[in-house]
Amino acid sequence: KNILTPEPNAKLKESPLSVEGEVISNILVEQFIDTLDETDRKIFIRKRLGYTQSEIAKELGFSNNGAVSKRLADMEKRFLEMIK
């Protein structure tokens, strides 16, 4: 399960979080967002809203989606390190 890039129509492979688990998850995501620079924050939020990498790249002025893809991969690594 990729926390940073949820697919809106994807079926859950694990049982849903409890209310407490969901609150903790939301707090962790908010804390992570606070660590991001302005560009990464824009990418992260748009990805969570369902934008494609190509749409994000175009909106933020990147020449292609490669930079967005790399930044998302880096964010995922940093998030996973944060929650260890």
C-alpha angles and dihedrals in degrees: 000000000000108000096190097053109034118185108225094216097039118121116237113250093196133042116278119265121262116249089261091048092050092050091050091047091051091049091051091050091049091049089050092049088054089060094055126098117239096268095047090047091054091048093047095049094046092049090051088051089057102258115151119240089250091053091049092048092050094046094048095043101251115149091230141353095264093092091048091050092051093047092049091050090050091048091051091053091048092048093050090049090050094054096046 
